[in-house]
């Protein structure tokens, strides 16, 4: 178990630029989640994959956000035309449970700063 | 809709004293409840969960939590706090009857500070 890996750890970008984050889940975990966390708040659900299928998207996920998991392994989260309000920690998590009672395993996150 | 409330933003306790971090929840059906801990600039680490069965669940690092259905609470406890327990603690719920059954909903977090 090598854990969930997220890259990069930090990203500073100018407003209007596009950014892409990568998440490598724990191998054999078929479920992958993206969350966003702002200072002083708990993580907020963005989207969820089961294998390569994106099964659920939050209303927080505007049309500037897109996530993919093309082969059911790693996932990418892209933000187009970034805004200062996008500054946050983006967390990826994985699990292999079908019954819903297994915990999520989180990566250390990608901290995005939009200037 | 499922929701979680952590009424205290900050909890301070002296080392060696018992600690409690409070959590209440709201769901349509039966809840799956979780506690996570977060250290600075890190992701969340799983501490413990309640799914069914015994209302008192034990987890990592000596933590435990008590599920109380009538009070819709799931408070985190530890008999003797350590300075190294100082961190941000999150309660989370999953409601299998809701339309968002696949996602965990997190509380806003409680910063625990254990004073030496």
Coordinates of N, CA and C in Angstrom, one line a residue:
Chain A
X1 N 0.9 -1.2 0.0 CA 0.0 0.0 0.0 C 0.9 1.2 0.0
X2 N 1.0 1.9 -1.2 CA 1.9 3.0 -1.3 C 1.1 4.3 -1.0
X3 N -0.2 4.3 -0.8 CA -0.9 5.5 -0.5 C -1.4 6.2 -1.8
X4 N -2.2 7.2 -1.6 CA -2.7 8.0 -2.7 C -1.7 9.1 -2.9
X5 N -1.3 9.2 -4.2 CA -0.3 10.2 -4.5 C -0.9 11.3 -5.4
X6 N -0.6 12.6 -5.0 CA -1.1 13.7 -5.8 C 0.0 14.6 -6.2
X7 N -0.1 15.1 -7.4 CA 1.0 16.0 -8.0 C 0.3 17.1 -8.8
X8 N 0.9 18.3 -8.7 CA 2.0 18.7 -7.8 C 1.4 18.9 -6.4
X9 N 2.3 19.2 -5.5 CA 1.9 19.5 -4.1 C 1.4 20.9 -4.0
X10 N 2.1 21.8 -4.8 CA 1.7 23.2 -4.8 C 1.7 23.7 -6.2
X11 N 0.7 24.6 -6.5 CA 0.6 25.2 -7.9 C 0.2 26.7 -7.7
X12 N 1.0 27.5 -8.2 CA 0.7 29.0 -8.2 C 0.5 29.4 -9.7
X13 N -0.6 30.0 -10.0 CA -1.0 30.3 -11.3 C -1.6 31.7 -11.4
X14 N -1.6 32.3 -12.5 CA -2.2 33.6 -12.7 C -3.7 33.4 -13.1
X15 N -4.5 34.3 -12.7 CA -5.9 34.2 -13.1 C -6.1 34.1 -14.6
X16 N -7.0 33.2 -15.0 CA -7.2 33.0 -16.4 C -6.4 31.9 -17.0
X17 N -5.4 31.4 -16.3 CA -4.7 30.2 -16.8 C -5.4 28.9 -16.5
X18 N -5.0 27.9 -17.3 CA -5.5 26.5 -17.0 C -4.5 25.8 -16.2
X19 N -5.1 24.9 -15.3 CA -4.2 24.1 -14.5 C -4.7 22.6 -14.5
X20 N -3.8 21.7 -14.3 CA -4.2 20.3 -14.3 C -3.5 19.6 -13.1
X21 N -4.3 18.9 -12.3 CA -3.7 18.1 -11.2 C -3.9 16.6 -11.5
X22 N -3.0 15.8 -10.9 CA -3.0 14.4 -11.1 C -3.2 13.7 -9.8
X23 N -3.9 12.6 -9.8 CA -4.1 11.7 -8.6 C -3.8 10.3 -9.0
X24 N -3.0 9.6 -8.3 CA -2.7 8.2 -8.4 C -3.3 7.5 -7.2
X25 N -4.4 6.8 -7.3 CA -5.0 6.1 -6.2 C -4.2 4.9 -5.7
X26 N -4.6 4.3 -4.6 CA -4.1 3.1 -4.2 C -4.5 2.0 -5.2
X27 N -3.5 1.2 -5.6 CA -3.8 0.2 -6.6 C -4.9 -0.7 -6.1
X28 N -5.8 -1.2 -7.0 CA -6.9 -2.0 -6.8 C -8.1 -1.3 -6.2
X29 N -7.9 0.0 -5.9 CA -9.1 0.8 -5.4 C -9.9 1.2 -6.7
X30 N -11.1 0.8 -6.8 CA -11.9 1.2 -8.0 C -12.6 2.5 -7.8
X31 N -12.7 3.0 -6.6 CA -13.4 4.3 -6.4 C -12.4 5.4 -6.2
X32 N -12.7 6.5 -6.8 CA -11.8 7.7 -6.7 C -12.6 8.9 -6.6
X33 N -12.3 9.8 -5.6 CA -13.0 11.0 -5.3 C -12.1 12.2 -5.4
X34 N -12.7 13.3 -5.7 CA -12.1 14.6 -5.6 C -12.9 15.5 -4.7
X35 N -12.2 16.1 -3.8 CA -12.7 17.1 -2.8 C -11.9 18.4 -2.9
X36 N -12.6 19.4 -2.5 CA -11.9 20.7 -2.3 C -12.1 21.2 -0.9
X37 N -11.0 21.7 -0.4 CA -11.0 22.2 1.0 C -10.4 23.6 1.0
X38 N -11.2 24.6 1.6 CA -10.7 25.9 1.8 C -10.4 26.1 3.3
X39 N -9.6 27.1 3.6 CA -9.1 27.4 4.9 C -10.3 27.4 5.9
X40 N -10.2 26.7 7.0 CA -11.2 26.7 8.0 C -12.4 25.9 7.7
X41 N -12.4 25.2 6.6 CA -13.6 24.4 6.3 C -13.3 22.9 6.1
X42 N -14.3 22.1 6.2 CA -14.1 20.7 5.9 C -14.1 20.5 4.4
X43 N -13.6 19.3 3.9 CA -13.6 19.0 2.5 C -15.0 19.0 1.9
X44 N -15.1 19.5 0.7 CA -16.4 19.6 0.0 C -16.3 18.6 -1.2
X45 N -17.3 17.8 -1.4 CA -17.3 16.8 -2.5 C -17.4 17.5 -3.8
X46 N -16.5 17.1 -4.8 CA -16.6 17.6 -6.1 C -17.1 16.6 -7.1
X47 N -16.5 15.4 -7.1 CA -16.9 14.4 -8.1 C -16.3 13.0 -7.7
X48 N -16.9 12.0 -8.3 CA -16.6 10.6 -7.9 C -16.6 9.7 -9.1
X49 N -15.6 8.8 -9.2 CA -15.5 7.8 -10.2 C -15.6 6.4 -9.7
X50 N -16.2 5.5 -10.4 CA -16.1 4.1 -10.1 C -15.5 3.5 -11.4
X51 N -14.3 3.0 -11.2 CA -13.5 2.7 -12.4 C -13.3 3.9 -13.3
X52 N -13.6 3.8 -14.6 CA -13.5 4.9 -15.4 C -14.7 5.8 -15.6
X53 N -15.8 5.4 -15.0 CA -17.1 6.1 -15.1 C -17.2 7.2 -14.0
X54 N -17.5 8.4 -14.5 CA -17.8 9.5 -13.5 C -19.3 9.4 -13.2
X55 N -19.5 9.0 -11.9 CA -20.9 8.7 -11.5 C -21.6 9.8 -10.8
X56 N -20.9 10.8 -10.3 CA -21.5 11.8 -9.6 C -20.7 13.1 -9.6
X57 N -21.4 14.2 -9.8 CA -20.7 15.5 -9.8 C -21.5 16.5 -8.9
X58 N -20.8 17.2 -8.1 CA -21.4 18.2 -7.3 C -21.8 19.5 -8.1
X59 N -22.7 20.2 -7.6 CA -23.1 21.5 -8.2 C -21.9 22.5 -8.1
X60 N -21.0 22.2 -7.1 CA -19.8 23.0 -7.0 C -18.9 23.0 -8.2
X61 N -19.1 21.9 -9.0 CA -18.2 21.7 -10.1 C -18.7 22.4 -11.3
X62 N -18.2 23.7 -11.5 CA -18.7 24.5 -12.6 C -18.2 23.9 -13.9
X63 N -18.7 24.5 -15.0 CA -18.3 24.0 -16.4 C -16.8 24.3 -16.6
X64 N -16.1 25.0 -15.8 CA -14.7 25.3 -16.0 C -13.9 24.1 -15.4
X65 N -14.5 23.2 -14.7 CA -13.9 22.1 -14.0 C -14.2 20.8 -14.8
X66 N -13.2 20.0 -15.1 CA -13.4 18.7 -15.7 C -12.5 17.7 -15.1
X67 N -13.0 16.5 -14.9 CA -12.2 15.4 -14.3 C -12.3 14.2 -15.2
X68 N -11.2 13.5 -15.3 CA -11.2 12.2 -16.1 C -10.5 11.1 -15.3
X69 N -10.8 9.9 -15.7 CA -10.1 8.8 -15.2 C -10.1 7.8 -16.3
X70 N -9.3 8.0 -17.3 CA -9.4 7.3 -18.6 C -9.3 5.8 -18.6
X71 N -8.5 5.3 -17.8 CA -8.3 3.8 -17.8 C -8.7 3.2 -16.4
X72 N -9.4 4.0 -15.6 CA -9.8 3.5 -14.3 C -8.7 3.4 -13.3
X73 N -7.5 4.1 -13.6 CA -6.4 4.1 -12.7 C -6.2 5.5 -12.2
X74 N -5.3 6.3 -12.7 CA -5.1 7.6 -12.3 C -6.2 8.5 -12.8
X75 N -6.3 9.7 -12.1 CA -7.3 10.7 -12.5 C -6.6 12.0 -12.7
X76 N -7.2 12.9 -13.5 CA -6.8 14.3 -13.6 C -8.0 15.2 -13.4
X77 N -7.7 16.3 -12.8 CA -8.7 17.4 -12.5 C -8.1 18.6 -13.2
X78 N -8.9 19.1 -14.2 CA -8.5 20.3 -14.9 C -9.4 21.5 -14.5
X79 N -8.8 22.6 -14.3 CA -9.6 23.9 -14.1 C -9.2 24.8 -15.2
X80 N -10.1 25.3 -16.0 CA -9.9 26.2 -17.1 C -10.2 27.6 -16.6
X81 N -9.5 28.6 -17.1 CA -9.7 30.0 -16.9 C -9.8 30.2 -15.4
X82 N -8.8 29.9 -14.6 CA -8.8 29.9 -13.2 C -9.2 31.3 -12.7
X83 N -9.9 31.3 -11.5 CA -10.3 32.5 -10.8 C -9.7 32.5 -9.4
X84 N -9.7 33.6 -8.8 CA -9.1 33.7 -7.5 C -9.9 32.8 -6.5
X85 N -11.1 32.7 -6.7 CA -12.0 31.9 -5.8 C -11.7 30.4 -6.0
X86 N -10.9 30.0 -7.0 CA -10.5 28.6 -7.1 C -9.4 28.2 -6.1
X87 N -8.8 29.2 -5.5 CA -7.6 29.0 -4.6 C -8.2 28.1 -3.5
X88 N -7.5 26.9 -3.3 CA -8.0 25.9 -2.3 C -7.0 24.8 -2.3
X89 N -7.2 23.8 -1.4 CA -6.5 22.6 -1.4 C -7.4 21.6 -2.1
X90 N -6.9 20.9 -3.1 CA -7.7 19.9 -3.9 C -7.2 18.5 -3.4
X91 N -8.1 17.8 -2.8 CA -7.8 16.5 -2.2 C -8.4 15.4 -3.1
X92 N -7.6 14.3 -3.3 CA -8.0 13.1 -3.9 C -8.1 12.0 -2.9
X93 N -9.1 11.1 -3.1 CA -9.2 10.0 -2.2 C -9.6 8.8 -3.0
X94 N -9.3 7.6 -2.4 CA -9.7 6.4 -3.1 C -10.2 5.3 -2.1
X95 N -11.0 4.4 -2.6 CA -11.5 3.3 -1.7 C -11.9 2.2 -2.7
X96 N -12.1 1.0 -2.1 CA -12.4 -0.2 -3.0 C -13.7 -0.8 -2.6
X97 N -14.5 -0.1 -1.7 CA -15.7 -0.7 -1.1 C -16.9 -0.5 -2.0
X98 N -17.7 -1.5 -2.1 CA -19.0 -1.3 -2.8 C -20.2 -1.1 -1.8
X99 N -20.0 -1.4 -0.6 CA -21.1 -1.3 0.4 C -21.1 0.0 1.1
X100 N -20.1 0.8 0.9 CA -20.1 2.2 1.4 C -19.6 2.3 2.8
X101 N -19.1 1.2 3.4 CA -18.6 1.3 4.8 C -17.1 1.3 4.9
X102 N -16.4 1.4 3.8 CA -14.9 1.5 4.0 C -14.5 3.0 4.0
X103 N -13.5 3.3 4.7 CA -13.0 4.7 4.8 C -12.4 5.1 3.5
X104 N -12.3 6.4 3.2 CA -11.6 6.9 2.1 C -10.1 7.1 2.5
X105 N -9.2 6.8 1.6 CA -7.8 7.1 1.8 C -7.4 8.3 1.0
X106 N -7.0 9.3 1.7 CA -6.7 10.6 1.1 C -5.2 10.8 0.8
X107 N -5.0 11.5 -0.3 CA -3.6 12.0 -0.6 C -3.4 13.2 0.2
X108 N -2.2 13.8 0.0 CA -1.8 15.0 0.7 C -2.2 16.3 0.1
X109 N -2.9 16.1 -1.1 CA -3.5 17.3 -1.7 C -2.6 18.1 -2.6
X110 N -3.2 18.9 -3.4 CA -2.6 19.9 -4.2 C -3.1 21.3 -3.8
X111 N -2.2 22.1 -3.4 CA -2.6 23.5 -2.9 C -2.5 24.4 -4.1
X112 N -3.6 25.0 -4.5 CA -3.7 25.9 -5.7 C -3.8 27.3 -5.2
X113 N -2.9 28.2 -5.7 CA -3.0 29.6 -5.4 C -3.2 30.3 -6.7
X114 N -4.3 31.1 -6.9 CA -4.5 31.8 -8.1 C -4.3 33.3 -7.8
X115 N -3.3 33.9 -8.5 CA -3.0 35.3 -8.2 C -3.6 36.3 -9.2
Chain B
X1 N -31.3 15.3 2.7 CA -29.9 15.6 2.5 C -29.1 15.3 3.8
X2 N -27.9 14.9 3.7 CA -27.1 14.5 4.9 C -26.3 15.7 5.3
X3 N -26.1 15.9 6.6 CA -25.2 17.0 7.1 C -24.6 16.6 8.4
X4 N -23.5 17.3 8.7 CA -22.8 17.1 9.9 C -22.5 18.5 10.5
X5 N -22.6 18.5 11.9 CA -22.3 19.7 12.6 C -21.2 19.5 13.6
X6 N -20.2 20.3 13.6 CA -19.2 20.2 14.7 C -19.3 21.6 15.4
X7 N -19.9 21.6 16.6 CA -20.3 22.9 17.2 C -19.1 23.7 17.7
X8 N -18.0 23.1 17.9 CA -16.8 23.8 18.5 C -15.7 23.9 17.4
X9 N -15.3 25.2 17.2 CA -14.2 25.4 16.2 C -12.9 25.0 16.9
X10 N -12.8 25.2 18.2 CA -11.6 25.0 18.9 C -11.8 24.3 20.2
X11 N -11.0 23.3 20.6 CA -11.0 22.6 21.9 C -9.6 22.6 22.4
X12 N -9.5 23.1 23.6 CA -8.2 23.1 24.3 C -8.3 22.2 25.5
X13 N -7.3 21.3 25.7 CA -7.3 20.4 26.9 C -5.9 20.3 27.3
X14 N -5.7 20.0 28.6 CA -4.4 19.8 29.2 C -3.9 18.4 28.9
X15 N -2.7 18.2 28.7 CA -2.1 16.9 28.5 C -2.4 16.0 29.7
X16 N -2.9 14.7 29.4 CA -3.2 13.8 30.4 C -4.7 13.8 30.8
X17 N -5.4 14.9 30.4 CA -6.8 15.0 30.7 C -7.6 14.3 29.6
X18 N -8.9 13.9 29.9 CA -9.7 13.3 28.8 C -10.1 14.4 27.8
X19 N -10.4 14.0 26.6 CA -10.8 15.0 25.6 C -12.1 14.5 24.9
X20 N -12.9 15.4 24.5 CA -14.1 15.1 23.7 C -14.2 16.1 22.6
X21 N -14.4 15.6 21.4 CA -14.7 16.5 20.3 C -16.1 16.1 19.8
X22 N -17.0 17.1 19.7 CA -18.4 16.8 19.5 C -18.8 16.8 18.0
X23 N -19.8 16.0 17.7 CA -20.3 15.9 16.3 C -21.7 15.4 16.4
X24 N -22.6 16.1 15.6 CA -24.0 15.7 15.5 C -24.2 15.6 14.0
X25 N -25.2 14.8 13.6 CA -25.5 14.5 12.2 C -26.9 14.6 11.9
X26 N -27.2 14.6 10.6 CA -28.6 14.6 10.1 C -28.7 13.8 8.9
X27 N -29.4 12.7 8.9 CA -29.6 11.8 7.7 C -31.0 11.4 7.6
X28 N -31.3 10.8 6.4 CA -32.7 10.3 6.2 C -32.8 8.9 6.7
X29 N -31.7 8.1 6.5 CA -31.8 6.7 6.9 C -30.8 6.4 8.0
X30 N -30.2 5.3 8.0 CA -29.2 4.9 8.9 C -27.8 5.5 8.5
X31 N -27.1 6.1 9.4 CA -25.8 6.7 9.0 C -24.6 5.7 9.1
X32 N -23.7 6.0 8.2 CA -22.3 5.5 8.4 C -21.5 6.7 8.8
X33 N -20.8 6.6 10.0 CA -20.1 7.8 10.6 C -18.6 7.5 10.6
X34 N -17.9 8.6 10.4 CA -16.4 8.5 10.4 C -15.8 9.6 11.1
X35 N -14.6 9.4 11.6 CA -13.7 10.5 12.1 C -12.4 10.4 11.4
X36 N -11.9 11.6 11.0 CA -10.7 11.8 10.4 C -9.9 12.8 11.1
X37 N -8.5 12.7 11.0 CA -7.6 13.7 11.6 C -6.8 14.3 10.5
X38 N -6.5 15.6 10.6 CA -5.7 16.3 9.5 C -4.5 17.1 10.2
X39 N -3.3 16.8 9.8 CA -2.2 17.5 10.3 C -1.8 18.6 9.3
X40 N -1.1 19.7 9.6 CA -0.9 20.8 8.7 C -0.3 20.3 7.4
X41 N -0.9 20.9 6.3 CA -0.4 20.6 4.9 C -0.4 19.1 4.6
X42 N -1.3 18.4 5.2 CA -1.5 17.0 4.9 C -2.9 16.6 4.5
X43 N -3.1 15.4 3.9 CA -4.4 15.0 3.7 C -5.1 14.4 5.0
X44 N -6.3 13.9 4.9 CA -7.0 13.4 6.1 C -6.6 12.0 6.3
X45 N -6.5 11.6 7.6 CA -6.2 10.2 8.0 C -7.4 9.7 8.7
X46 N -7.8 8.5 8.4 CA -8.9 7.8 9.0 C -8.6 7.4 10.4
X47 N -9.5 7.7 11.4 CA -9.3 7.3 12.8 C -10.2 6.1 13.1
X48 N -11.5 6.3 12.8 CA -12.5 5.2 13.2 C -13.8 5.4 12.5
X49 N -14.7 4.4 12.6 CA -16.0 4.4 11.9 C -17.0 3.7 12.7
X50 N -18.2 4.1 12.5 CA -19.4 3.4 13.0 C -20.2 3.0 11.8
X51 N -20.5 1.7 11.7 CA -21.3 1.2 10.7 C -22.6 0.6 11.3
X52 N -22.4 -0.4 12.2 CA -23.5 -1.0 12.9 C -23.0 -1.7 14.1
X53 N -23.8 -2.2 15.0 CA -23.4 -3.0 16.1 C -23.1 -2.1 17.4
X54 N -22.1 -2.4 18.1 CA -21.7 -1.8 19.3 C -21.6 -0.3 19.1
X55 N -22.3 0.4 20.0 CA -22.3 1.9 19.9 C -21.0 2.5 20.2
X56 N -20.1 1.9 20.9 CA -18.8 2.4 21.2 C -17.8 1.7 20.3
X57 N -17.2 2.6 19.5 CA -16.2 2.1 18.5 C -14.8 2.6 18.9
X58 N -13.8 1.7 18.7 CA -12.4 2.1 19.0 C -11.6 2.2 17.8
X59 N -10.7 3.2 17.8 CA -9.9 3.4 16.6 C -8.5 3.6 16.8
X60 N -7.8 4.3 15.9 CA -6.4 4.5 16.0 C -6.0 5.4 17.1
X61 N -4.7 5.2 17.6 CA -4.1 6.2 18.5 C -4.9 6.3 19.8
X62 N -5.6 5.3 20.2 CA -6.4 5.4 21.5 C -7.7 6.1 21.5
X63 N -8.1 6.6 20.3 CA -9.4 7.3 20.2 C -10.5 6.3 20.2
X64 N -11.7 6.8 20.6 CA -12.9 6.1 20.5 C -14.0 7.0 20.3
X65 N -15.2 6.5 19.9 CA -16.3 7.4 19.7 C -17.6 6.6 20.0
X66 N -18.6 7.4 20.5 CA -19.8 6.7 20.9 C -21.0 7.2 20.0
X67 N -21.6 6.2 19.4 CA -22.8 6.5 18.5 C -24.0 6.6 19.4
X68 N -24.8 7.7 19.3 CA -26.0 7.9 20.1 C -27.1 8.2 19.1
X69 N -28.0 7.3 18.8 CA -29.0 7.5 17.8 C -30.0 8.5 18.2
X70 N -30.4 8.4 19.5 CA -31.5 9.3 20.0 C -31.0 10.8 19.9
X71 N -29.7 11.0 20.2 CA -29.2 12.4 20.2 C -28.5 12.7 18.8
X72 N -28.6 11.8 17.9 CA -27.9 11.9 16.6 C -26.5 12.5 16.8
X73 N -25.7 11.8 17.7 CA -24.4 12.3 17.9 C -23.4 11.2 17.7
X74 N -22.1 11.6 17.5 CA -21.0 10.7 17.4 C -19.8 11.4 17.9
X75 N -19.7 11.6 19.2 CA -18.6 12.4 19.8 C -17.3 11.5 19.8
X76 N -16.2 12.2 19.5 CA -14.9 11.6 19.6 C -14.3 11.8 21.0
X77 N -13.7 10.7 21.5 CA -13.2 10.8 22.9 C -11.8 10.1 23.0
X78 N -11.1 10.5 24.0 CA -9.8 9.9 24.3 C -9.6 10.0 25.8
X79 N -9.3 9.0 26.6 CA -9.2 9.1 28.0 C -8.1 10.0 28.5
X80 N -6.9 10.0 27.8 CA -5.8 10.8 28.2 C -5.1 11.4 27.0
X81 N -5.2 12.7 26.9 CA -4.7 13.4 25.7 C -3.2 13.6 25.7
X82 N -2.7 13.5 24.5 CA -1.2 13.8 24.3 C -1.0 15.0 23.5
X83 N 0.1 15.7 23.7 CA 0.4 16.9 22.9 C 0.4 16.6 21.4
X84 N 0.8 15.4 21.1 CA 0.9 15.0 19.7 C -0.5 14.8 19.1
X85 N -1.6 14.8 19.9 CA -3.0 14.7 19.4 C -3.4 16.0 18.8
X86 N -2.7 17.1 19.0 CA -3.1 18.4 18.5 C -3.1 18.4 17.0
X87 N -4.3 18.7 16.5 CA -4.5 18.6 15.0 C -6.0 19.0 14.8
X88 N -6.4 19.0 13.5 CA -7.7 19.3 13.1 C -8.5 18.0 12.9
X89 N -9.7 17.9 13.5 CA -10.5 16.7 13.5 C -11.8 17.0 12.7
X90 N -12.1 16.0 11.8 CA -13.3 16.1 11.0 C -14.2 14.9 11.3
X91 N -15.5 15.2 11.5 CA -16.5 14.2 11.5 C -17.1 14.1 10.1
X92 N -17.5 12.9 9.7 CA -18.1 12.8 8.3 C -19.3 11.7 8.4
X93 N -20.2 11.9 7.5 CA -21.4 11.0 7.5 C -21.7 10.6 6.0
X94 N -22.1 9.3 5.9 CA -22.7 8.9 4.6 C -24.0 8.3 4.9
X95 N -25.0 8.7 4.2 CA -26.4 8.3 4.3 C -26.8 7.4 3.1
X96 N -26.9 6.1 3.3 CA -27.2 5.2 2.2 C -28.5 5.4 1.6
X97 N -29.4 6.1 2.2 CA -30.7 6.3 1.6 C -30.8 7.6 0.8
X98 N -29.8 8.4 0.9 CA -29.9 9.7 0.2 C -29.4 9.5 -1.3
X99 N -29.7 10.5 -2.1 CA -29.2 10.4 -3.5 C -27.7 10.6 -3.6
X100 N -27.1 11.1 -2.5 CA -25.6 11.2 -2.6 C -25.0 10.2 -1.7
X101 N -25.4 9.0 -1.8 CA -25.0 7.9 -0.9 C -23.5 7.6 -1.1
X102 N -22.9 7.9 -2.3 CA -21.6 7.6 -2.6 C -20.6 8.5 -1.9
X103 N -21.0 9.7 -1.5 CA -20.1 10.7 -1.1 C -20.2 10.8 0.4
X104 N -19.0 11.2 1.0 CA -19.0 11.5 2.4 C -19.2 13.0 2.6
X105 N -20.0 13.4 3.5 CA -20.2 14.8 3.9 C -19.5 15.1 5.2
X106 N -18.6 16.1 5.1 CA -17.7 16.4 6.3 C -18.3 17.6 7.1
X107 N -18.0 17.6 8.4 CA -18.2 18.8 9.2 C -17.1 19.8 8.9
X108 N -17.2 21.0 9.6 CA -16.3 22.1 9.3 C -15.0 21.9 10.1
X109 N -14.9 20.9 11.0 CA -13.7 20.7 11.6 C -13.6 21.3 13.0
X110 N -12.8 20.7 13.9 CA -12.5 21.2 15.2 C -11.0 21.1 15.4
X111 N -10.4 22.3 15.7 CA -9.0 22.3 16.0 C -8.8 21.9 17.5
X112 N -8.1 20.8 17.7 CA -7.8 20.3 19.0 C -6.4 20.8 19.4
X113 N -6.2 21.4 20.5 CA -4.9 21.8 21.0 C -4.7 21.2 22.4
X114 N -3.7 20.4 22.5 CA -3.4 19.8 23.8 C -2.2 20.5 24.4
X115 N -2.4 21.1 25.6 CA -1.4 21.9 26.2 C -0.5 21.1 27.1
X116 N 0.8 21.3 27.0 CA 1.7 20.5 27.9 C 1.6 21.0 29.4

